[in-house]
PDB file of C-alpha atoms in Angstrom:
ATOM      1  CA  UNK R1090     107.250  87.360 147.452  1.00  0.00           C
ATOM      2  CA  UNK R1091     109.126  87.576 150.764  1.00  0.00           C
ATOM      3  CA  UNK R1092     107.226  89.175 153.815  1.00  0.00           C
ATOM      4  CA  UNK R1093     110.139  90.789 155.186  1.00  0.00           C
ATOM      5  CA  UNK R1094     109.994  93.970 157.952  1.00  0.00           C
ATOM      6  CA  UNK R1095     110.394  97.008 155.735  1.00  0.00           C
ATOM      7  CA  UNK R1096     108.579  95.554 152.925  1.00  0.00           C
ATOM      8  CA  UNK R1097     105.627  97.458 151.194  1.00  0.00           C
ATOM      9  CA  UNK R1098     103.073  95.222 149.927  1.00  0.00           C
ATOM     10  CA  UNK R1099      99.529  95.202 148.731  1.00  0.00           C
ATOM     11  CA  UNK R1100      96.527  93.747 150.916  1.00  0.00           C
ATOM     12  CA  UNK R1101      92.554  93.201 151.672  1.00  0.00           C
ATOM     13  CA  UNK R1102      90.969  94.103 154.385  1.00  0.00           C
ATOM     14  CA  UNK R1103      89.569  91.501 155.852  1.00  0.00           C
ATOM     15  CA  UNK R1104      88.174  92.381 159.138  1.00  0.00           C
ATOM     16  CA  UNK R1105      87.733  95.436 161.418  1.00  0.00           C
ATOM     17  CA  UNK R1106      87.688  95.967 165.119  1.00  0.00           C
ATOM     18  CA  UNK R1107      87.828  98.937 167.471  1.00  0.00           C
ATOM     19  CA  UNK R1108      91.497  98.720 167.850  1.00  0.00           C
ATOM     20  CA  UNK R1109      92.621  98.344 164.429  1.00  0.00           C
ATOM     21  CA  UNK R1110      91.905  96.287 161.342  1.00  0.00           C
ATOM     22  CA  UNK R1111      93.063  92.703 159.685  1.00  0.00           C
ATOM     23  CA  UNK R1112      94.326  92.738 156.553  1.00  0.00           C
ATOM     24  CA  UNK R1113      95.226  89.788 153.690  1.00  0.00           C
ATOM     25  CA  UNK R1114      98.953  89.538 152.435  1.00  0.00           C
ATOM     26  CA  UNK R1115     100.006  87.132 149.587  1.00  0.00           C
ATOM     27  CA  UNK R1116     101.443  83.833 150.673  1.00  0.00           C
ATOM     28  CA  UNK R1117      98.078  83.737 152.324  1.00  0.00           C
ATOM     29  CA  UNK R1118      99.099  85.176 155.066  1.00  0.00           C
ATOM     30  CA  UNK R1119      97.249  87.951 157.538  1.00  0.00           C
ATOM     31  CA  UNK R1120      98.602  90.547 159.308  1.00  0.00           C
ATOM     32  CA  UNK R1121      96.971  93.747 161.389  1.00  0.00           C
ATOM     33  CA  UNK R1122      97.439  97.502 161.127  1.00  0.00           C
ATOM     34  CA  UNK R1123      96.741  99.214 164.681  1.00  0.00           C
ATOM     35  CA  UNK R1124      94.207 102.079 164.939  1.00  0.00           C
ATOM     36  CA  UNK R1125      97.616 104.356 165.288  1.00  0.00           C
ATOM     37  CA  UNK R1126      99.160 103.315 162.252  1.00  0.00           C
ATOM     38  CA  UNK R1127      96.282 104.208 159.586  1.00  0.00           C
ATOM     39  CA  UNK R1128      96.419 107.560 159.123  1.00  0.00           C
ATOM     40  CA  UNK R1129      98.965 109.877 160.315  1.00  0.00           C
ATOM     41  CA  UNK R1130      96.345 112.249 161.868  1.00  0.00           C
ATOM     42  CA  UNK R1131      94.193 111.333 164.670  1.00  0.00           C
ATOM     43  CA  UNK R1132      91.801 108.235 164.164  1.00  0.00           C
ATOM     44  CA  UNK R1133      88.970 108.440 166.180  1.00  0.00           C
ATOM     45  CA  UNK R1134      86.682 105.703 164.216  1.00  0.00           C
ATOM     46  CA  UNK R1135      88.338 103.274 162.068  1.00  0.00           C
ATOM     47  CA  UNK R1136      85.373 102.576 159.624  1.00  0.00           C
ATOM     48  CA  UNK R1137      85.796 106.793 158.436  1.00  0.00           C
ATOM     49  CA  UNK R1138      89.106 105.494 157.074  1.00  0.00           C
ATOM     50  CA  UNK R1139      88.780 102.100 156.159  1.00  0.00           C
ATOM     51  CA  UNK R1140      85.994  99.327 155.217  1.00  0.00           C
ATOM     52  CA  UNK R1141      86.598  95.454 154.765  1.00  0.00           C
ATOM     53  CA  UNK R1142      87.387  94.636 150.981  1.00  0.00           C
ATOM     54  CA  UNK R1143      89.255  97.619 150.649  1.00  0.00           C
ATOM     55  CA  UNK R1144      92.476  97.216 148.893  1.00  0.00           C
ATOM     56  CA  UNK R1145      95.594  98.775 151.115  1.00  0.00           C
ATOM     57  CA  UNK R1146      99.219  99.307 150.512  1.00  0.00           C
ATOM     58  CA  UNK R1147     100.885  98.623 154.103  1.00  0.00           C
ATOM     59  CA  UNK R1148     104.245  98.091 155.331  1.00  0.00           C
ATOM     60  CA  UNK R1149     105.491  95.697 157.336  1.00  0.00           C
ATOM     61  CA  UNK R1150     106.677  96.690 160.580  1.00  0.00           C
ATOM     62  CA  UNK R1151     107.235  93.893 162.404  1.00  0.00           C
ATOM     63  CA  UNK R1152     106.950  90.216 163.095  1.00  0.00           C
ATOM     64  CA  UNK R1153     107.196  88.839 166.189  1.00  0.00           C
ATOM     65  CA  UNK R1154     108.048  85.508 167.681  1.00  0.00           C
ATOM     66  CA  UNK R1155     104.683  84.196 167.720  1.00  0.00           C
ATOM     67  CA  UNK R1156     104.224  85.026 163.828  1.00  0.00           C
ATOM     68  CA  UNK R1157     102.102  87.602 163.919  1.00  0.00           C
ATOM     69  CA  UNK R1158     102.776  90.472 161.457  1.00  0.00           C
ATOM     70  CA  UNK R1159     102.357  94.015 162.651  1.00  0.00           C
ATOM     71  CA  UNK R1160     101.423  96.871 159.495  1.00  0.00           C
ATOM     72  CA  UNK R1161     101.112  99.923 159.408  1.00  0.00           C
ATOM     73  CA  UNK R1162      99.638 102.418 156.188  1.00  0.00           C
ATOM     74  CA  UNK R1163     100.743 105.674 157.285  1.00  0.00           C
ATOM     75  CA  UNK R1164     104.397 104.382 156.903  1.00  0.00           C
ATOM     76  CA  UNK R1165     103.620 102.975 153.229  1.00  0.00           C
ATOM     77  CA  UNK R1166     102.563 106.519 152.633  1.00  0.00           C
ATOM     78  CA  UNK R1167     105.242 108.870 150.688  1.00  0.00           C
ATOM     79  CA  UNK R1168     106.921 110.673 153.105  1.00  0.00           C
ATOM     80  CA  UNK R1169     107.066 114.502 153.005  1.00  0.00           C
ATOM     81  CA  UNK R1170     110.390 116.181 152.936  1.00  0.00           C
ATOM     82  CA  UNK R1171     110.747 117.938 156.238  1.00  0.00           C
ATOM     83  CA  UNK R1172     111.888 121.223 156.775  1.00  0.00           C
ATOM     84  CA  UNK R1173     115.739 121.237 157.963  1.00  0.00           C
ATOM     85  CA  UNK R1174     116.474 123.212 161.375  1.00  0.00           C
ATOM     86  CA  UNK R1175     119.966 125.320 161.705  1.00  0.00           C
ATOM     87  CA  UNK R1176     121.293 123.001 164.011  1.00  0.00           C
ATOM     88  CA  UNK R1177     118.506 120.773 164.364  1.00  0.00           C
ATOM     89  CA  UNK R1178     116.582 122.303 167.228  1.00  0.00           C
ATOM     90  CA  UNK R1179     114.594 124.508 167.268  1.00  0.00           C
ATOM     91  CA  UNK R1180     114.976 127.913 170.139  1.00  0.00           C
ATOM     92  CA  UNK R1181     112.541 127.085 172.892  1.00  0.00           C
ATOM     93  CA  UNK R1182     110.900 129.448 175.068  1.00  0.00           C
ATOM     94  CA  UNK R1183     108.933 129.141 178.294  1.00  0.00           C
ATOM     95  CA  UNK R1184     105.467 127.993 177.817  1.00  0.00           C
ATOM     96  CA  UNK R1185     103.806 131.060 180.040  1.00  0.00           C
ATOM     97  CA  UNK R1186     106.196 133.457 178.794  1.00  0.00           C
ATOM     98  CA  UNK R1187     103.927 132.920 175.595  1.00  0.00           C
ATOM     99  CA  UNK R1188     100.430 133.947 176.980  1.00  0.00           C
ATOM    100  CA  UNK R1189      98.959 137.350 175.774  1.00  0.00           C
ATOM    101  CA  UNK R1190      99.840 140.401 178.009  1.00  0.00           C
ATOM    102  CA  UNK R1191     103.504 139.254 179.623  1.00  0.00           C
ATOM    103  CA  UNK R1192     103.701 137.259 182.549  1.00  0.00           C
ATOM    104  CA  UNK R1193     101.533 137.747 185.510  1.00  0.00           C
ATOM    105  CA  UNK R1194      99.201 140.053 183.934  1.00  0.00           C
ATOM    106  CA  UNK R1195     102.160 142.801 184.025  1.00  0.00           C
ATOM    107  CA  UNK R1196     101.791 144.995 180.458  1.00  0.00           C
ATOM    108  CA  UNK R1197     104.958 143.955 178.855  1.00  0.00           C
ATOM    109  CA  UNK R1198     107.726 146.599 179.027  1.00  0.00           C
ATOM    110  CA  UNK R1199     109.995 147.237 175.645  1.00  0.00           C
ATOM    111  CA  UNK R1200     113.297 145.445 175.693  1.00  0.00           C
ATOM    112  CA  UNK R1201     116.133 148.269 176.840  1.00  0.00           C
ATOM    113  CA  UNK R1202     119.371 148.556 175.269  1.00  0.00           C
ATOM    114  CA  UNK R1203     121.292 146.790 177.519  1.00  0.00           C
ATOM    115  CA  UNK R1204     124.770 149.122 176.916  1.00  0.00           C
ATOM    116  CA  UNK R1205     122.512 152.179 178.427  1.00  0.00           C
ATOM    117  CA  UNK R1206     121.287 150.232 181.662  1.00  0.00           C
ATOM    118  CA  UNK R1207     123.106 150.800 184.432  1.00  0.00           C
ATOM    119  CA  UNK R1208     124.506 147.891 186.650  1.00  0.00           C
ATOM    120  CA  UNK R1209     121.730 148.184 189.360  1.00  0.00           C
ATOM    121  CA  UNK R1210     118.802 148.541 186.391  1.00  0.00           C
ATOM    122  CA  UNK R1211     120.149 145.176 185.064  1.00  0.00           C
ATOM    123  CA  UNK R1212     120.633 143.775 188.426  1.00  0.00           C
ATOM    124  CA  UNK R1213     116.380 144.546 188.862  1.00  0.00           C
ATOM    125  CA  UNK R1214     115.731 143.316 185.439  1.00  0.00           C
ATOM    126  CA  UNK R1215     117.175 139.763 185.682  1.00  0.00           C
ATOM    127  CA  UNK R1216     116.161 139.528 189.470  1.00  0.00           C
ATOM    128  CA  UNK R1217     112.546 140.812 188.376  1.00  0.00           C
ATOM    129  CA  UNK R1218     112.891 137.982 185.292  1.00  0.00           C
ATOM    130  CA  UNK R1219     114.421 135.517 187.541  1.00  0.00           C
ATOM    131  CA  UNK R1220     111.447 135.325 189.821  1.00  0.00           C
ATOM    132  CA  UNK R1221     108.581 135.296 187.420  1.00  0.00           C
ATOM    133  CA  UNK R1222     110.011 132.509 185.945  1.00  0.00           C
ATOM    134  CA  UNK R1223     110.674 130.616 189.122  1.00  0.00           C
ATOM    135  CA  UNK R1224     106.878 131.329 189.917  1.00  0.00           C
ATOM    136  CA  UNK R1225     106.050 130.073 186.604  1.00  0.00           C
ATOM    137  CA  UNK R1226     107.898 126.733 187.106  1.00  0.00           C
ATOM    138  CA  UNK R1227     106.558 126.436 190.579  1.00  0.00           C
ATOM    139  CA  UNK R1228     102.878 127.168 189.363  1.00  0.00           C
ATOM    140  CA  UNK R1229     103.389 124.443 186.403  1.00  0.00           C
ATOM    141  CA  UNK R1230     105.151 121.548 188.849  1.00  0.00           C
ATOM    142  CA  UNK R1231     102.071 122.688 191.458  1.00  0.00           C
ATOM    143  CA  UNK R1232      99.456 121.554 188.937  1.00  0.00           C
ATOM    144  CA  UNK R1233     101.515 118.391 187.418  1.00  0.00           C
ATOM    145  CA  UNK R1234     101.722 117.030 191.258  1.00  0.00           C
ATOM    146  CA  UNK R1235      98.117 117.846 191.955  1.00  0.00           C
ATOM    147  CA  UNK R1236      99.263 119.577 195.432  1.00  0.00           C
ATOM    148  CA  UNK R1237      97.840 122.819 196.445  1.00  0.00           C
ATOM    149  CA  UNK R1238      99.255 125.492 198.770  1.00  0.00           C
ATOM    150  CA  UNK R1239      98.207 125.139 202.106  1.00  0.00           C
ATOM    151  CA  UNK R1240      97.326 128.545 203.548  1.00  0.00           C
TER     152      UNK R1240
END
């Protein structure tokens, strides 16, 4: 059997260690599956998912220069169809627009029909939009750079 990248094949674990396990391939061989390739959800503890002896199927994901074989089991898992997107994205909206109440605390007004505004009530409604989200943005980049307003 050829231990090729892409490959499925069947192994023992052999060994486990805080960052991931080893595991026996044929050809007598060893290669190791990292902590992030064992399950597809989030592995805290590697022992609640695996224990040494334990027959694995694992793919091969690569092999570097120096020989060493890198698996992983949550690719030799069957894959789940995914759901397909109208044009592949999906709409995205601004993350504070989503909290409960509106933005800023304001009780959210019902969308007008925008052929009954008048020029000057649209004007106010995008200017009114405009700045919340500019003070959203600002509020967001404030907290990412760890800067505070000086008063």
């Amino acid at each position: 059997m050829d231990l090729a990248v892409g490959s499925i094949v069947e192994g023992k674990v052999t060994g486990i260690t805080k960052f991931g396990a080893f595991v026996a391939l044929p050809e007598g061989k060893s290669g190791m599956v990292h902590i992030s390739e064992v399950a597809t959800s989030f592995v805290n503890d590697i022992k609640d998912h695996l224990q040494e002896g334990q027959q694995v199927k694992v793919k091969i994901i690569n092999i570097d220069q120096a020989g060493r074989i890198n698996l992983s089991i949550k690719k030799a898992l069957p894959q789940e169809p995914r759901a397909e997107r109208s044009g592949g994205y999906a709409p995205r909206g601004s993350r504070f627009s989503q909290r409960a109440g509106g933005s800023r605390g304001r009780a959210p007004q019902p969308p007008k029909d925008p052929a009954s505004m008048s020029f000057e009530d649209k004007l106010k409604a995008f200017m009114s939009d405009s700045e919340s989200r500019q003070a959203d943005v600002r509020h967001a980049t404030d907290r990412k750079n760890g800067s505070r307003r000086r008063r």
